[in-house]
Every structure is written in C-alpha cells, then in structure tokens.
GROMACS .gro file of C-alpha atoms in nm:
model
  210
    1MET     CA    1   0.002  -0.003   0.004
    2ALA     CA    2   0.162   0.328  -0.116
    3SER     CA    3   0.206   0.655   0.104
    4HIS     CA    4   0.086   0.957  -0.034
    5ARG     CA    5   0.181   1.325  -0.027
    6HIS     CA    6  -0.049   1.619  -0.063
    7SER     CA    7  -0.142   1.778  -0.401
    8GLY     CA    8  -0.011   2.100  -0.507
    9PRO     CA    9  -0.101   2.475  -0.395
   10SER     CA   10  -0.459   2.588  -0.388
   11SER     CA   11  -0.600   2.739  -0.733
   12TYR     CA   12  -0.647   3.095  -0.623
   13LYS     CA   13  -0.429   3.392  -0.522
   14VAL     CA   14  -0.442   3.626  -0.237
   15GLY     CA   15  -0.302   3.969  -0.263
   16THR     CA   16  -0.381   4.362  -0.193
   17MET     CA   17  -0.554   4.562  -0.457
   18ALA     CA   18  -0.349   4.840  -0.592
   19GLU     CA   19  -0.617   4.910  -0.901
   20LYS     CA   20  -0.968   5.016  -0.901
   21PHE     CA   21  -1.145   4.680  -0.893
   22ASN     CA   22  -1.496   4.574  -0.729
   23CYS     CA   23  -1.563   4.266  -0.578
   24HIS     CA   24  -1.711   4.036  -0.803
   25TYR     CA   25  -1.986   3.951  -0.596
   26CYS     CA   26  -2.091   4.227  -0.341
   27ARG     CA   27  -1.951   4.509  -0.577
   28ASP     CA   28  -1.768   4.673  -0.294
   29ALA     CA   29  -1.441   4.867  -0.383
   30LEU     CA   30  -1.130   4.649  -0.325
   31GLN     CA   31  -0.840   4.912  -0.373
   32GLY     CA   32  -0.608   4.903  -0.080
   33LYS     CA   33  -0.787   4.585   0.060
   34LYS     CA   34  -0.692   4.217   0.068
   35TYR     CA   35  -0.862   4.024  -0.220
   36VAL     CA   36  -0.879   3.676  -0.375
   37GLN     CA   37  -0.836   3.601  -0.740
   38LYS     CA   38  -0.997   3.292  -0.843
   39ASP     CA   39  -1.117   3.180  -1.191
   40GLY     CA   40  -1.033   3.516  -1.332
   41HIS     CA   41  -1.264   3.712  -1.091
   42HIS     CA   42  -1.164   3.932  -0.794
   43CYS     CA   43  -1.346   3.905  -0.468
   44CYS     CA   44  -1.321   4.048  -0.106
   45LEU     CA   45  -1.222   3.799   0.161
   46LYS     CA   46  -1.584   3.772   0.320
   47CYS     CA   47  -1.727   3.686  -0.040
   48PHE     CA   48  -1.466   3.444  -0.106
   49ASP     CA   49  -1.545   3.266   0.229
   50LYS     CA   50  -1.898   3.293   0.155
   51PHE     CA   51  -1.915   3.166  -0.209
   52CYS     CA   52  -1.598   3.025  -0.320
   53ALA     CA   53  -1.419   2.852  -0.031
   54ASN     CA   54  -1.380   2.484  -0.033
   55THR     CA   55  -1.537   2.284   0.259
   56CYS     CA   56  -1.332   2.091   0.507
   57VAL     CA   57  -1.423   1.720   0.513
   58GLU     CA   58  -1.320   1.700   0.851
   59CYS     CA   59  -1.510   2.005   1.048
   60ARG     CA   60  -1.741   2.094   0.754
   61LYS     CA   61  -1.649   2.467   0.777
   62PRO     CA   62  -1.527   2.697   0.493
   63ILE     CA   63  -1.145   2.710   0.452
   64GLY     CA   64  -1.090   3.086   0.436
   65ALA     CA   65  -0.840   3.272   0.190
   66ASP     CA   66  -0.612   3.316   0.499
   67ALA     CA   67  -0.618   2.934   0.607
   68LYS     CA   68  -0.365   2.681   0.508
   69GLU     CA   69  -0.537   2.424   0.299
   70VAL     CA   70  -0.467   2.061   0.217
   71HIS     CA   71  -0.629   1.867  -0.058
   72TYR     CA   72  -0.609   1.517  -0.185
   73LYS     CA   73  -0.833   1.371  -0.456
   74ASN     CA   74  -1.090   1.633  -0.465
   75ARG     CA   75  -1.129   1.640  -0.110
   76TYR     CA   76  -1.013   1.929   0.113
   77TRP     CA   77  -0.885   2.004   0.477
   78HIS     CA   78  -0.778   2.289   0.692
   79ASP     CA   79  -0.423   2.176   0.773
   80THR     CA   80  -0.501   2.175   1.124
   81CYS     CA   81  -0.770   1.915   1.054
   82PHE     CA   82  -0.575   1.689   0.844
   83ARG     CA   83  -0.511   1.410   1.112
   84CYS     CA   84  -0.479   1.057   1.122
   85ALA     CA   85  -0.816   0.898   1.182
   86LYS     CA   86  -0.663   0.652   1.453
   87CYS     CA   87  -0.416   0.849   1.650
   88LEU     CA   88  -0.524   1.205   1.544
   89ARG     CA   89  -0.148   1.299   1.495
   90SER     CA   90  -0.124   1.604   1.230
   91LEU     CA   91  -0.011   1.463   0.894
   92ALA     CA   92  -0.002   1.824   0.728
   93ASN     CA   93   0.371   1.786   0.660
   94GLU     CA   94   0.389   1.399   0.666
   95THR     CA   95   0.319   1.117   0.424
   96PHE     CA   96   0.003   0.915   0.484
   97VAL     CA   97  -0.213   0.641   0.350
   98ALA     CA   98  -0.543   0.651   0.224
   99LYS     CA   99  -0.752   0.359   0.311
  100ASP     CA  100  -1.117   0.286   0.316
  101ASN     CA  101  -1.184   0.658   0.287
  102LYS     CA  102  -0.983   0.727   0.595
  103ILE     CA  103  -0.640   0.901   0.608
  104LEU     CA  104  -0.382   0.708   0.827
  105CYS     CA  105  -0.038   0.766   0.927
  106ASN     CA  106   0.215   0.500   0.840
  107LYS     CA  107   0.257   0.368   1.183
  108CYS     CA  108  -0.129   0.317   1.208
  109THR     CA  109  -0.162   0.153   0.911
  110THR     CA  110   0.085  -0.108   1.002
  111ARG     CA  111  -0.124  -0.192   1.319
  112GLU     CA  112  -0.433  -0.171   1.087
  113ASP     CA  113  -0.294  -0.450   0.883
  114SER     CA  114  -0.144  -0.642   1.173
  115PRO     CA  115  -0.324  -0.982   1.284
  116LYS     CA  116  -0.537  -0.937   1.594
  117CYS     CA  117  -0.479  -1.115   1.935
  118LYS     CA  118  -0.756  -1.382   1.992
  119GLY     CA  119  -0.725  -1.278   2.360
  120CYS     CA  120  -0.705  -0.915   2.384
  121PHE     CA  121  -0.828  -0.808   2.040
  122LYS     CA  122  -0.535  -0.589   1.992
  123PRO     CA  123  -0.289  -0.588   1.713
  124ILE     CA  124   0.000  -0.816   1.720
  125VAL     CA  125   0.294  -0.571   1.605
  126ALA     CA  126   0.662  -0.593   1.534
  127GLY     CA  127   0.840  -0.686   1.852
  128ASP     CA  128   0.563  -0.877   2.027
  129GLN     CA  129   0.592  -1.237   2.123
  130ASN     CA  130   0.298  -1.456   2.011
  131VAL     CA  131   0.176  -1.800   1.965
  132GLU     CA  132  -0.040  -1.963   1.696
  133TYR     CA  133  -0.261  -2.255   1.704
  134LYS     CA  134  -0.458  -2.376   1.403
  135GLY     CA  135  -0.448  -2.059   1.232
  136THR     CA  136  -0.542  -1.830   1.535
  137VAL     CA  137  -0.284  -1.607   1.721
  138TRP     CA  138  -0.250  -1.469   2.055
  139HIS     CA  139   0.004  -1.251   2.229
  140LYS     CA  140   0.209  -1.490   2.457
  141GLU     CA  141   0.096  -1.362   2.776
  142CYS     CA  142  -0.293  -1.363   2.652
  143PHE     CA  143  -0.280  -1.736   2.561
  144THR     CA  144  -0.415  -1.851   2.916
  145CYS     CA  145  -0.603  -2.134   3.082
  146SER     CA  146  -0.975  -2.124   3.044
  147ASN     CA  147  -0.979  -2.226   3.429
  148CYS     CA  148  -0.733  -2.100   3.635
  149LYS     CA  149  -0.629  -1.787   3.413
  150GLN     CA  150  -0.248  -1.866   3.432
  151VAL     CA  151  -0.042  -1.797   3.106
  152ILE     CA  152   0.026  -2.107   2.915
  153GLY     CA  153   0.246  -1.940   2.665
  154THR     CA  154   0.465  -2.204   2.538
  155GLY     CA  155   0.377  -2.454   2.780
  156SER     CA  156   0.174  -2.773   2.717
  157PHE     CA  157  -0.202  -2.741   2.705
  158PHE     CA  158  -0.533  -2.930   2.612
  159PRO     CA  159  -0.790  -2.797   2.368
  160LYS     CA  160  -1.132  -2.836   2.456
  161GLY     CA  161  -1.375  -2.670   2.201
  162GLU     CA  162  -1.303  -2.301   2.240
  163ASP     CA  163  -1.138  -2.334   2.567
  164PHE     CA  164  -0.772  -2.435   2.664
  165TYR     CA  165  -0.666  -2.582   2.957
  166CYS     CA  166  -0.325  -2.641   3.132
  167VAL     CA  167  -0.235  -2.974   3.223
  168THR     CA  168  -0.317  -2.966   3.579
  169CYS     CA  169  -0.657  -2.811   3.532
  170HIS     CA  170  -0.731  -3.050   3.257
  171GLU     CA  171  -0.652  -3.352   3.469
  172THR     CA  172  -0.880  -3.200   3.766
  173LYS     CA  173  -1.164  -3.129   3.544
  174PHE     CA  174  -1.182  -3.393   3.270
  175ALA     CA  175  -0.939  -3.694   3.317
  176LYS     CA  176  -1.079  -4.023   3.398
  177HIS     CA  177  -0.950  -4.190   3.720
  178CYS     CA  178  -0.844  -4.520   3.775
  179VAL     CA  179  -1.089  -4.706   3.995
  180LYS     CA  180  -0.796  -4.880   4.180
  181CYS     CA  181  -0.549  -4.606   4.256
  182ASN     CA  182  -0.759  -4.301   4.169
  183LYS     CA  183  -0.468  -4.154   3.969
  184GLY     CA  184  -0.575  -3.975   3.644
  185LEU     CA  185  -0.564  -4.136   3.330
  186VAL     CA  186  -0.388  -3.856   3.149
  187LYS     CA  187  -0.316  -3.834   2.759
  188ALA     CA  188  -0.061  -3.630   2.608
  189PRO     CA  189  -0.137  -3.264   2.578
  190VAL     CA  190  -0.062  -3.050   2.282
  191TRP     CA  191   0.279  -2.920   2.259
  192TRP     CA  192   0.456  -3.191   2.431
  193PRO     CA  193   0.742  -3.269   2.210
  194MET     CA  194   0.601  -3.581   2.025
  195LYS     CA  195   0.668  -3.636   1.687
  196ASP     CA  196   0.327  -3.768   1.577
  197ASN     CA  197   0.137  -3.495   1.780
  198PRO     CA  198  -0.099  -3.367   1.523
  199GLY     CA  199  -0.184  -3.035   1.715
  200THR     CA  200   0.147  -2.828   1.713
  201THR     CA  201   0.152  -2.441   1.812
  202THR     CA  202   0.397  -2.249   1.695
  203ALA     CA  203   0.563  -1.946   1.879
  204SER     CA  204   0.735  -1.639   1.711
  205THR     CA  205   0.811  -1.272   1.753
  206ALA     CA  206   0.628  -1.043   1.497
  207LYS     CA  207   0.842  -0.866   1.264
  208ASN     CA  208   0.813  -0.539   1.040
  209ALA     CA  209   0.675  -0.616   0.715
  210PRO     CA  210   0.943  -0.595   0.455
   0.00000   0.00000   0.00000
C-alpha cells in the first residue's frame, strides 16, 4: 500500500489590490484591501469565504482565504484538520495512507494490517511475542488457561472446544481416574515434543513487514 504526499497549492491567489476593482459578488471597492483572485474574478475575503471557499471534510467549515489548505483527490481539509483517523496525529507535513476512505499515518496503517490477538483483540505488532494454534494467534501472555487463568504461553495444554486448559486443570476437570489407585489417566497434551502430535503450536516474535 503506497504512501502519499499532498497535492499542489490551491488554485487561487491572495493579494492587496492596488488598482480600482470591485468585488465580483458584493461590488464593494477592493482598492487598498486584501482580495482573492479565482477563476479570473476578484472578490473580497468575506465573499470568498461565502461563495468560493472549499469545505473541510473534517470540520465541515469553509477553508478561508487566510487558512492553509490541504487537498487530496478532490477532498479538502484545513491543515490543522488533516490528521490520522486513528491516533489524531497531524499529517499536514507528513506522508500518509488513504484506506477505506480514511487518512492514516504509516504507523497506524501497519497496526491496522496486523493480525489481531484472540485474547485481547489488539494488534500483534513488530516485537510482540506471539503464539499460533490452528491458524489463530495470541500474544504470548494472552494465551491463558480457561480455568485458572494462568498464562500457558509456550507450555503444554489441552484444547477443548473453544477453551484451552493447562495440564493440571485438565486433569482435575476432565481426566478419567483409575478405579483402583484414583490417579488420573492422562493423555499427552498438545505442545509436548511428540513427533506424531497433530496439534502443534508455533511461537514466534512478530517482525516488521518488508
């Protein structure tokens, strides 16, 4: 996804009138006053704001002749309104990314495109330790036992439906017990280093996209 810079300057000129011209709209004399020249017409600042100014897509107010304007693909902003939709950082002098009709800074774009943790639903970004099981990812510290809430992380566990249990809790809650000695008849959990184990989980550290 490409980053963008803003389009060129606005298509009007602001100056102080030295000749005898009247405002194209209200017909007031412009000599000695500030005026705007747009599309071949001269107008006073008040009439420019009323009839000619572009509307800021963020605050919905006119962008006056004295204001700084940012425009991109036929949309206009006050420079102070041109901010990242996520972190609200000013982007008036920065590169940005347009995505789903939103303006984002490069950092927030990376976070938007990052996979989401199944535990906290926050992005897994560069530098985060994470675990993956059957296509679902968690922050390492968010992969916890459904019963005792202790972090499983890269330890052994038992999956049961949508839940995951540490070895101790699974034995307590679900394991069958020997009628003679009353000890649990425990099967091997996922993540034990068994060659034929079909439910392996991978642990990794997220990296920046190339």
